């Protein structure tokens, strides 16, 4: 019986060795596949993160660029408004000067002795 075990021993030991070798090879191949999958996933994650970062930069830069364009437009409109205000101020001053002149002439005309609604010596129609 011991002879049968001894004869079966070397054959069984060889099978055990080959089985262990096969298990180690499978484990090694699985580890390689898992490492490759991990590297692929890491590269995909980096590409996705870079793409998201790019989109965020575009979104922020687009908003900032739009703000600068709006700021320039507002500055141009403000300058135009300042020019318009200066022109209206000058016109208002001219109208005030003209109305003061007419008022002075009318005061002089009222003091004169011309009949109502006739041309007086100052060539303005008097109502008094």
mmCIF file of N, CA and C in Angstrom:
data_model
loop_
_atom_site.group_PDB
_atom_site.id
_atom_site.type_symbol
_atom_site.label_atom_id
_atom_site.label_comp_id
_atom_site.label_asym_id
_atom_site.label_seq_id
_atom_site.Cartn_x
_atom_site.Cartn_y
_atom_site.Cartn_z
ATOM 1 N N UNK A 1 0.823 -1.155 0.000
ATOM 2 C CA UNK A 1 0.000 0.000 0.000
ATOM 3 C C UNK A 1 0.883 1.240 0.000
ATOM 4 N N UNK A 2 1.957 1.136 0.714
ATOM 5 C CA UNK A 2 2.864 2.255 0.713
ATOM 6 C C UNK A 2 3.528 2.388 -0.641
ATOM 7 N N UNK A 3 3.701 1.335 -1.321
ATOM 8 C CA UNK A 3 4.289 1.375 -2.652
ATOM 9 C C UNK A 3 3.358 2.055 -3.620
ATOM 10 N N UNK A 4 2.048 1.841 -3.437
ATOM 11 C CA UNK A 4 1.070 2.480 -4.319
ATOM 12 C C UNK A 4 1.039 3.971 -4.051
ATOM 13 N N UNK A 5 1.180 4.302 -2.752
ATOM 14 C CA UNK A 5 1.197 5.721 -2.414
ATOM 15 C C UNK A 5 2.474 6.360 -2.942
ATOM 16 N N UNK A 6 3.549 5.639 -2.848
ATOM 17 C CA UNK A 6 4.819 6.172 -3.310
ATOM 18 C C UNK A 6 4.792 6.346 -4.818
ATOM 19 N N UNK A 7 4.172 5.398 -5.517
ATOM 20 C CA UNK A 7 4.097 5.500 -6.966
ATOM 21 C C UNK A 7 3.152 6.622 -7.361
ATOM 22 N N UNK A 8 2.088 6.802 -6.598
ATOM 23 C CA UNK A 8 1.124 7.855 -6.900
ATOM 24 C C UNK A 8 1.666 9.209 -6.449
ATOM 25 N N UNK A 9 2.566 9.212 -5.496
ATOM 26 C CA UNK A 9 3.117 10.439 -4.937
ATOM 27 C C UNK A 9 3.824 11.293 -5.967
ATOM 28 N N UNK A 10 4.782 10.765 -6.689
ATOM 29 C CA UNK A 10 5.460 11.616 -7.647
ATOM 30 C C UNK A 10 4.528 12.096 -8.755
ATOM 31 N N UNK A 11 3.590 11.275 -9.165
ATOM 32 C CA UNK A 11 2.662 11.705 -10.215
ATOM 33 C C UNK A 11 1.722 12.767 -9.663
ATOM 34 N N UNK A 12 1.258 12.576 -8.431
ATOM 35 C CA UNK A 12 0.359 13.541 -7.817
ATOM 36 C C UNK A 12 1.111 14.836 -7.535
ATOM 37 N N UNK A 13 2.369 14.763 -7.164
ATOM 38 C CA UNK A 13 3.175 15.951 -6.909
ATOM 39 C C UNK A 13 3.365 16.753 -8.185
ATOM 40 N N UNK A 14 3.526 16.092 -9.309
ATOM 41 C CA UNK A 14 3.686 16.779 -10.585
ATOM 42 C C UNK A 14 2.402 17.479 -10.994
ATOM 43 N N UNK A 15 1.282 16.821 -10.715
ATOM 44 C CA UNK A 15 -0.015 17.439 -11.036
ATOM 45 C C UNK A 15 -0.270 18.655 -10.141
ATOM 46 N N UNK A 16 0.132 18.502 -8.885
ATOM 47 C CA UNK A 16 -0.047 19.602 -7.945
ATOM 48 C C UNK A 16 0.808 20.804 -8.362
ATOM 49 N N UNK A 17 2.052 20.496 -8.763
ATOM 50 C CA UNK A 17 2.941 21.560 -9.228
ATOM 51 C C UNK A 17 2.375 22.262 -10.453
ATOM 52 N N UNK A 18 1.889 21.475 -11.398
ATOM 53 C CA UNK A 18 1.336 22.081 -12.618
ATOM 54 C C UNK A 18 0.060 22.860 -12.301
ATOM 55 N N UNK A 19 -0.736 22.363 -11.347
ATOM 56 C CA UNK A 19 -1.952 23.075 -10.958
ATOM 57 C C UNK A 19 -1.585 24.405 -10.292
ATOM 58 N N UNK A 20 -0.577 24.375 -9.389
ATOM 59 C CA UNK A 20 -0.133 25.607 -8.741
ATOM 60 C C UNK A 20 0.458 26.584 -9.761
ATOM 61 N N UNK A 21 1.228 26.050 -10.696
ATOM 62 C CA UNK A 21 1.803 26.887 -11.739
ATOM 63 C C UNK A 21 0.700 27.517 -12.584
ATOM 64 N N UNK A 22 -0.318 26.735 -12.896
ATOM 65 C CA UNK A 22 -1.455 27.238 -13.670
ATOM 66 C C UNK A 22 -2.195 28.343 -12.892
ATOM 67 N N UNK A 23 -2.397 28.136 -11.598
ATOM 68 C CA UNK A 23 -3.070 29.130 -10.755
ATOM 69 C C UNK A 23 -2.247 30.415 -10.702
ATOM 70 N N UNK A 24 -0.922 30.283 -10.567
ATOM 71 C CA UNK A 24 -0.059 31.461 -10.517
ATOM 72 C C UNK A 24 -0.103 32.224 -11.845
ATOM 73 N N UNK A 25 -0.100 31.483 -12.947
ATOM 74 C CA UNK A 25 -0.171 32.137 -14.257
ATOM 75 C C UNK A 25 -1.506 32.878 -14.425
ATOM 76 N N UNK A 26 -2.591 32.226 -14.013
ATOM 77 C CA UNK A 26 -3.904 32.876 -14.083
ATOM 78 C C UNK A 26 -3.920 34.155 -13.241
ATOM 79 N N UNK A 27 -3.369 34.052 -12.037
ATOM 80 C CA UNK A 27 -3.327 35.216 -11.153
ATOM 81 C C UNK A 27 -2.498 36.340 -11.790
ATOM 82 N N UNK A 28 -1.372 35.971 -12.376
ATOM 83 C CA UNK A 28 -0.511 36.956 -13.025
ATOM 84 C C UNK A 28 -1.246 37.625 -14.190
ATOM 85 N N UNK A 29 -1.924 36.838 -15.024
ATOM 86 C CA UNK A 29 -2.670 37.392 -16.159
ATOM 87 C C UNK A 29 -3.820 38.288 -15.681
ATOM 88 N N UNK A 30 -4.506 37.848 -14.623
ATOM 89 C CA UNK A 30 -5.583 38.676 -14.073
ATOM 90 C C UNK A 30 -5.030 39.997 -13.534
ATOM 91 N N UNK A 31 -3.903 39.925 -12.860
ATOM 92 C CA UNK A 31 -3.277 41.145 -12.332
ATOM 93 C C UNK A 31 -2.897 42.081 -13.470
ATOM 94 N N UNK A 32 -2.331 41.532 -14.548
ATOM 95 C CA UNK A 32 -1.972 42.358 -15.703
ATOM 96 C C UNK A 32 -3.206 43.007 -16.326
ATOM 97 N N UNK A 33 -4.276 42.209 -16.503
ATOM 98 C CA UNK A 33 -5.519 42.756 -17.072
ATOM 99 C C UNK A 33 -6.089 43.856 -16.178
ATOM 100 N N UNK A 34 -6.078 43.598 -14.878
ATOM 101 C CA UNK A 34 -6.618 44.587 -13.947
ATOM 102 C C UNK A 34 -5.762 45.856 -13.958
ATOM 103 N N UNK A 35 -4.444 45.715 -14.020
ATOM 104 C CA UNK A 35 -3.551 46.874 -14.084
ATOM 105 C C UNK A 35 -3.805 47.661 -15.373
ATOM 106 N N UNK A 36 -3.979 46.946 -16.490
ATOM 107 C CA UNK A 36 -4.263 47.619 -17.762
ATOM 108 C C UNK A 36 -5.604 48.355 -17.706
ATOM 109 N N UNK A 37 -6.609 47.696 -17.126
ATOM 110 C CA UNK A 37 -7.919 48.344 -16.992
ATOM 111 C C UNK A 37 -7.817 49.584 -16.099
ATOM 112 N N UNK A 38 -7.043 49.472 -15.026
ATOM 113 C CA UNK A 38 -6.862 50.603 -14.121
ATOM 114 C C UNK A 38 -6.165 51.752 -14.841
ATOM 115 N N UNK A 39 -5.130 51.435 -15.620
ATOM 116 C CA UNK A 39 -4.420 52.476 -16.380
ATOM 117 C C UNK A 39 -5.348 53.128 -17.406
ATOM 118 N N UNK A 40 -6.143 52.300 -18.100
ATOM 119 C CA UNK A 40 -7.102 52.847 -19.074
ATOM 120 C C UNK A 40 -8.113 53.747 -18.385
ATOM 121 N N UNK A 41 -8.634 53.286 -17.245
ATOM 122 C CA UNK A 41 -9.618 54.085 -16.503
ATOM 123 C C UNK A 41 -8.985 55.392 -16.019
ATOM 124 N N UNK A 42 -7.718 55.329 -15.571
ATOM 125 C CA UNK A 42 -7.029 56.529 -15.112
ATOM 126 C C UNK A 42 -6.841 57.512 -16.273
ATOM 127 N N UNK A 43 -6.434 56.994 -17.445
ATOM 128 C CA UNK A 43 -6.256 57.862 -18.616
ATOM 129 C C UNK A 43 -7.587 58.468 -19.044
ATOM 130 N N UNK A 44 -8.653 57.651 -19.029
ATOM 131 C CA UNK A 44 -9.984 58.169 -19.378
ATOM 132 C C UNK A 44 -10.419 59.254 -18.394
ATOM 133 N N UNK A 45 -10.166 59.013 -17.113
ATOM 134 C CA UNK A 45 -10.540 59.995 -16.092
ATOM 135 C C UNK A 45 -9.756 61.294 -16.289
ATOM 136 N N UNK A 46 -8.465 61.184 -16.614
ATOM 137 C CA UNK A 46 -7.659 62.385 -16.861
ATOM 138 C C UNK A 46 -8.159 63.138 -18.089
ATOM 139 N N UNK A 47 -8.491 62.400 -19.160
ATOM 140 C CA UNK A 47 -9.028 63.053 -20.358
ATOM 141 C C UNK A 47 -10.349 63.741 -20.046
ATOM 142 N N UNK A 48 -11.205 63.052 -19.299
ATOM 143 C CA UNK A 48 -12.499 63.643 -18.938
ATOM 144 C C UNK A 48 -12.309 64.878 -18.062
ATOM 145 N N UNK A 49 -11.402 64.791 -17.101
ATOM 146 C CA UNK A 49 -11.144 65.941 -16.229
ATOM 147 C C UNK A 49 -10.591 67.113 -17.037
ATOM 148 N N UNK A 50 -9.696 66.817 -17.983
ATOM 149 C CA UNK A 50 -9.146 67.886 -18.826
ATOM 150 C C UNK A 50 -10.241 68.500 -19.686
ATOM 151 N N UNK A 51 -11.135 67.657 -20.204
ATOM 152 C CA UNK A 51 -12.238 68.156 -21.028
ATOM 153 C C UNK A 51 -13.173 69.029 -20.191
ATOM 154 N N UNK A 52 -13.498 68.577 -18.975
ATOM 155 C CA UNK A 52 -14.363 69.364 -18.083
ATOM 156 C C UNK A 52 -13.683 70.690 -17.731
ATOM 157 N N UNK A 53 -12.386 70.624 -17.427
ATOM 158 C CA UNK A 53 -11.653 71.853 -17.104
ATOM 159 C C UNK A 53 -11.673 72.808 -18.294
ATOM 160 N N UNK A 54 -11.502 72.262 -19.494
ATOM 161 C CA UNK A 54 -11.558 73.097 -20.694
ATOM 162 C C UNK A 54 -12.912 73.756 -20.862
ATOM 163 N N UNK A 55 -13.970 72.977 -20.640
ATOM 164 C CA UNK A 55 -15.323 73.542 -20.758
ATOM 165 C C UNK A 55 -15.555 74.627 -19.703
ATOM 166 N N UNK A 56 -15.077 74.377 -18.488
ATOM 167 C CA UNK A 56 -15.230 75.381 -17.429
ATOM 168 C C UNK A 56 -14.474 76.663 -17.771
ATOM 169 N N UNK A 57 -13.259 76.505 -18.282
ATOM 170 C CA UNK A 57 -12.472 77.685 -18.665
ATOM 171 C C UNK A 57 -13.180 78.442 -19.778
ATOM 172 N N UNK A 58 -13.704 77.710 -20.771
ATOM 173 C CA UNK A 58 -14.435 78.363 -21.862
ATOM 174 C C UNK A 58 -15.649 79.109 -21.328
ATOM 175 N N UNK A 59 -16.377 78.464 -20.410
ATOM 176 C CA UNK A 59 -17.580 79.095 -19.862
ATOM 177 C C UNK A 59 -17.218 80.362 -19.088
ATOM 178 N N UNK A 60 -16.205 80.262 -18.248
ATOM 179 C CA UNK A 60 -15.800 81.425 -17.453
ATOM 180 C C UNK A 60 -15.213 82.505 -18.354
ATOM 181 N N UNK A 61 -14.323 82.106 -19.265
ATOM 182 C CA UNK A 61 -13.712 83.086 -20.170
ATOM 183 C C UNK A 61 -14.757 83.737 -21.061
ATOM 184 N N UNK A 62 -15.725 82.943 -21.511
ATOM 185 C CA UNK A 62 -16.797 83.514 -22.334
ATOM 186 C C UNK A 62 -17.564 84.568 -21.563
ATOM 187 N N UNK A 63 -17.863 84.293 -20.304
ATOM 188 C CA UNK A 63 -18.565 85.270 -19.475
ATOM 189 C C UNK A 63 -17.727 86.506 -19.224
ATOM 190 N N UNK A 64 -16.445 86.302 -18.953
ATOM 191 C CA UNK A 64 -15.553 87.437 -18.709
ATOM 192 C C UNK A 64 -15.406 88.266 -19.981
ATOM 193 N N UNK A 65 -15.257 87.577 -21.105
ATOM 194 C CA UNK A 65 -15.131 88.292 -22.379
ATOM 195 C C UNK A 65 -16.394 89.109 -22.653
ATOM 196 N N UNK A 66 -17.540 88.514 -22.382
ATOM 197 C CA UNK A 66 -18.802 89.235 -22.576
ATOM 198 C C UNK A 66 -18.872 90.461 -21.658
ATOM 199 N N UNK A 67 -18.385 90.310 -20.423
ATOM 200 C CA UNK A 67 -18.365 91.447 -19.494
ATOM 201 C C UNK A 67 -17.474 92.572 -20.014
ATOM 202 N N UNK A 68 -16.306 92.218 -20.555
ATOM 203 C CA UNK A 68 -15.424 93.245 -21.108
ATOM 204 C C UNK A 68 -16.070 93.949 -22.288
ATOM 205 N N UNK A 69 -16.732 93.195 -23.152
ATOM 206 C CA UNK A 69 -17.409 93.803 -24.303
ATOM 207 C C UNK A 69 -18.498 94.754 -23.816
ATOM 208 N N UNK A 70 -19.280 94.304 -22.832
ATOM 209 C CA UNK A 70 -20.337 95.163 -22.279
ATOM 210 C C UNK A 70 -19.751 96.409 -21.624
ATOM 211 N N UNK A 71 -18.640 96.245 -20.913
ATOM 212 C CA UNK A 71 -18.007 97.391 -20.258
ATOM 213 C C UNK A 71 -17.552 98.416 -21.300
ATOM 214 N N UNK A 72 -16.935 97.941 -22.387
ATOM 215 C CA UNK A 72 -16.505 98.857 -23.455
ATOM 216 C C UNK A 72 -17.705 99.585 -24.055
ATOM 217 N N UNK A 73 -18.784 98.833 -24.309
ATOM 218 C CA UNK A 73 -19.982 99.444 -24.889
ATOM 219 C C UNK A 73 -20.556 100.507 -23.950
ATOM 220 N N UNK A 74 -20.589 100.208 -22.653
ATOM 221 C CA UNK A 74 -21.108 101.165 -21.670
ATOM 222 C C UNK A 74 -20.220 102.404 -21.620
ATOM 223 N N UNK A 75 -18.893 102.205 -21.683
ATOM 224 C CA UNK A 75 -17.985 103.360 -21.683
ATOM 225 C C UNK A 75 -18.226 104.243 -22.901
ATOM 226 N N UNK A 76 -18.398 103.620 -24.071
ATOM 227 C CA UNK A 76 -18.662 104.400 -25.286
ATOM 228 C C UNK A 76 -19.984 105.155 -25.174
ATOM 229 N N UNK A 77 -21.009 104.492 -24.654
ATOM 230 C CA UNK A 77 -22.307 105.149 -24.487
ATOM 231 C C UNK A 77 -22.217 106.286 -23.476
ATOM 232 N N UNK A 78 -21.434 106.083 -22.410
ATOM 233 C CA UNK A 78 -21.269 107.141 -21.400
ATOM 234 C C UNK A 78 -20.578 108.358 -22.016
ATOM 235 N N UNK A 79 -19.541 108.110 -22.840
ATOM 236 C CA UNK A 79 -18.868 109.237 -23.507
ATOM 237 C C UNK A 79 -19.829 109.969 -24.434
ATOM 238 N N UNK A 80 -20.629 109.194 -25.171
ATOM 239 C CA UNK A 80 -21.599 109.822 -26.076
ATOM 240 C C UNK A 80 -22.609 110.644 -25.278
ATOM 241 N N UNK A 81 -23.070 110.100 -24.151
ATOM 242 C CA UNK A 81 -24.019 110.839 -23.312
ATOM 243 C C UNK A 81 -23.396 112.112 -22.748
ATOM 244 N N UNK A 82 -22.132 112.043 -22.356
ATOM 245 C CA UNK A 82 -21.462 113.247 -21.851
ATOM 246 C C UNK A 82 -21.383 114.314 -22.935
ATOM 247 N N UNK A 83 -21.118 113.897 -24.162
ATOM 248 C CA UNK A 83 -21.109 114.852 -25.276
ATOM 249 C C UNK A 83 -22.474 115.464 -25.502
ATOM 250 N N UNK A 84 -23.508 114.629 -25.448
ATOM 251 C CA UNK A 84 -24.879 115.120 -25.626
ATOM 252 C C UNK A 84 -25.253 116.082 -24.504
ATOM 253 N N UNK A 85 -24.876 115.739 -23.281
ATOM 254 C CA UNK A 85 -25.165 116.611 -22.134
ATOM 255 C C UNK A 85 -24.474 117.956 -22.305
ATOM 256 N N UNK A 86 -23.223 117.937 -22.745
ATOM 257 C CA UNK A 86 -22.494 119.201 -22.949
ATOM 258 C C UNK A 86 -23.173 120.041 -24.029
ATOM 259 N N UNK A 87 -23.614 119.387 -25.104
ATOM 260 C CA UNK A 87 -24.290 120.113 -26.186
ATOM 261 C C UNK A 87 -25.605 120.712 -25.690
ATOM 262 N N UNK A 88 -26.400 119.930 -24.947
ATOM 263 C CA UNK A 88 -27.674 120.441 -24.409
ATOM 264 C C UNK A 88 -27.435 121.567 -23.404
ATOM 265 N N UNK A 89 -26.378 121.452 -22.624
ATOM 266 C CA UNK A 89 -26.068 122.504 -21.656
ATOM 267 C C UNK A 89 -25.755 123.814 -22.389
ATOM 268 N N UNK A 90 -24.959 123.694 -23.454
ATOM 269 C CA UNK A 90 -24.614 124.883 -24.238
ATOM 270 C C UNK A 90 -25.869 125.489 -24.865
ATOM 271 N N UNK A 91 -26.739 124.615 -25.419
ATOM 272 C CA UNK A 91 -27.991 125.105 -26.012
ATOM 273 C C UNK A 91 -28.875 125.756 -24.957
ATOM 274 N N UNK A 92 -28.943 125.141 -23.778
ATOM 275 C CA UNK A 92 -29.756 125.717 -22.692
ATOM 276 C C UNK A 92 -29.226 127.083 -22.294
ATOM 277 N N UNK A 93 -27.907 127.202 -22.186
ATOM 278 C CA UNK A 93 -27.319 128.506 -21.853
ATOM 279 C C UNK A 93 -27.646 129.536 -22.931
ATOM 280 N N UNK A 94 -27.594 129.102 -24.204
ATOM 281 C CA UNK A 94 -27.929 130.024 -25.296
ATOM 282 C C UNK A 94 -29.397 130.440 -25.225
ATOM 283 N N UNK A 95 -30.287 129.467 -24.952
ATOM 284 C CA UNK A 95 -31.715 129.787 -24.831
ATOM 285 C C UNK A 95 -31.958 130.723 -23.652
ATOM 286 N N UNK A 96 -31.292 130.469 -22.542
ATOM 287 C CA UNK A 96 -31.446 131.356 -21.380
ATOM 288 C C UNK A 96 -30.965 132.767 -21.700
ATOM 289 N N UNK A 97 -29.839 132.858 -22.384
ATOM 290 C CA UNK A 97 -29.328 134.183 -22.757
ATOM 291 C C UNK A 97 -30.301 134.881 -23.699
ATOM 292 N N UNK A 98 -30.847 134.133 -24.668
ATOM 293 C CA UNK A 98 -31.799 134.722 -25.614
ATOM 294 C C UNK A 98 -33.076 135.153 -24.898
ATOM 295 N N UNK A 99 -33.585 134.294 -24.004
ATOM 296 C CA UNK A 99 -34.820 134.653 -23.294
ATOM 297 C C UNK A 99 -34.584 135.835 -22.354
ATOM 298 N N UNK A 100 -33.409 135.917 -21.738
ATOM 299 C CA UNK A 100 -33.084 137.082 -20.898
ATOM 300 C C UNK A 100 -33.026 138.350 -21.740
ATOM 301 N N UNK A 101 -32.477 138.236 -22.941
ATOM 302 C CA UNK A 101 -32.413 139.399 -23.830
ATOM 303 C C UNK A 101 -33.814 139.840 -24.226
ATOM 304 N N UNK A 102 -34.668 138.879 -24.594
ATOM 305 C CA UNK A 102 -36.051 139.203 -24.960
ATOM 306 C C UNK A 102 -36.768 139.812 -23.768
ATOM 307 N N UNK A 103 -36.559 139.245 -22.587
ATOM 308 C CA UNK A 103 -37.185 139.756 -21.372
ATOM 309 C C UNK A 103 -36.751 141.200 -21.109
ATOM 310 N N UNK A 104 -35.475 141.471 -21.281
ATOM 311 C CA UNK A 104 -34.979 142.841 -21.083
ATOM 312 C C UNK A 104 -35.615 143.795 -22.079
ATOM 313 N N UNK A 105 -35.718 143.360 -23.334
ATOM 314 C CA UNK A 105 -36.330 144.201 -24.364
ATOM 315 C C UNK A 105 -37.794 144.442 -24.037
ATOM 316 N N UNK A 106 -38.492 143.406 -23.570
ATOM 317 C CA UNK A 106 -39.903 143.564 -23.227
ATOM 318 C C UNK A 106 -40.079 144.523 -22.055
ATOM 319 N N UNK A 107 -39.179 144.455 -21.089
ATOM 320 C CA UNK A 107 -39.265 145.388 -19.961
ATOM 321 C C UNK A 107 -39.083 146.817 -20.443
ATOM 322 N N UNK A 108 -38.171 147.016 -21.368
ATOM 323 C CA UNK A 108 -37.954 148.346 -21.938
ATOM 324 C C UNK A 108 -39.178 148.756 -22.720
ATOM 325 N N UNK A 109 -39.746 147.817 -23.462
ATOM 326 C CA UNK A 109 -40.901 148.088 -24.303
ATOM 327 C C UNK A 109 -42.113 148.440 -23.448
ATOM 328 N N UNK A 110 -42.294 147.826 -22.325
ATOM 329 C CA UNK A 110 -43.422 148.098 -21.445
ATOM 330 C C UNK A 110 -43.297 149.502 -20.882
ATOM 331 N N UNK A 111 -42.096 149.921 -20.664
ATOM 332 C CA UNK A 111 -41.869 151.250 -20.097
ATOM 333 C C UNK A 111 -42.127 152.361 -21.118
ATOM 334 N N UNK A 112 -41.998 152.044 -22.368
ATOM 335 C CA UNK A 112 -42.211 153.099 -23.364
ATOM 336 C C UNK A 112 -43.701 153.400 -23.514
ATOM 337 N N UNK A 113 -44.016 154.386 -24.223
ATOM 338 C CA UNK A 113 -45.393 154.871 -24.282
ATOM 339 C C UNK A 113 -46.097 154.473 -25.575
ATOM 340 N N UNK A 114 -45.744 153.390 -26.151
ATOM 341 C CA UNK A 114 -46.380 153.031 -27.421
ATOM 342 C C UNK A 114 -47.744 152.402 -27.168
ATOM 343 N N UNK A 115 -48.671 152.533 -28.108
ATOM 344 C CA UNK A 115 -49.992 151.923 -27.944
ATOM 345 C C UNK A 115 -49.872 150.394 -27.940
ATOM 346 N N UNK A 116 -50.852 149.697 -27.373
ATOM 347 C CA UNK A 116 -50.800 148.226 -27.299
ATOM 348 C C UNK A 116 -50.731 147.587 -28.688
ATOM 349 N N UNK A 117 -49.973 146.534 -28.794
ATOM 350 C CA UNK A 117 -49.814 145.706 -29.989
ATOM 351 C C UNK A 117 -49.360 146.484 -31.218
ATOM 352 N N UNK A 118 -48.594 147.469 -31.012
ATOM 353 C CA UNK A 118 -47.997 148.202 -32.127
ATOM 354 C C UNK A 118 -46.494 148.073 -32.037
ATOM 355 N N UNK A 119 -45.843 148.313 -33.138
ATOM 356 C CA UNK A 119 -44.388 148.269 -33.112
ATOM 357 C C UNK A 119 -43.874 149.518 -32.428
ATOM 358 N N UNK A 120 -43.049 149.314 -31.441
ATOM 359 C CA UNK A 120 -42.465 150.456 -30.764
ATOM 360 C C UNK A 120 -41.104 150.747 -31.372
ATOM 361 N N UNK A 121 -40.408 151.644 -30.783
ATOM 362 C CA UNK A 121 -39.116 152.059 -31.327
ATOM 363 C C UNK A 121 -38.095 150.923 -31.296
ATOM 364 N N UNK A 122 -38.319 149.917 -30.441
ATOM 365 C CA UNK A 122 -37.370 148.796 -30.381
ATOM 366 C C UNK A 122 -37.768 147.678 -31.331
ATOM 367 N N UNK A 123 -38.758 147.874 -32.193
ATOM 368 C CA UNK A 123 -39.219 146.946 -33.232
ATOM 369 C C UNK A 123 -39.791 145.649 -32.669
ATOM 370 N N UNK A 124 -40.401 145.714 -31.505
ATOM 371 C CA UNK A 124 -41.064 144.545 -30.927
ATOM 372 C C UNK A 124 -42.513 144.923 -30.697
ATOM 373 N N UNK A 125 -43.407 144.004 -30.946
ATOM 374 C CA UNK A 125 -44.832 144.274 -30.751
ATOM 375 C C UNK A 125 -45.105 144.408 -29.268
ATOM 376 N N UNK A 126 -45.674 145.507 -28.872
ATOM 377 C CA UNK A 126 -45.993 145.737 -27.461
ATOM 378 C C UNK A 126 -47.444 145.358 -27.212
ATOM 379 N N UNK A 127 -47.687 144.803 -26.072
ATOM 380 C CA UNK A 127 -49.062 144.487 -25.700
ATOM 381 C C UNK A 127 -49.612 145.534 -24.748
ATOM 382 N N UNK A 128 -48.824 146.479 -24.352
ATOM 383 C CA UNK A 128 -49.276 147.490 -23.392
ATOM 384 C C UNK A 128 -49.290 148.842 -24.015
#
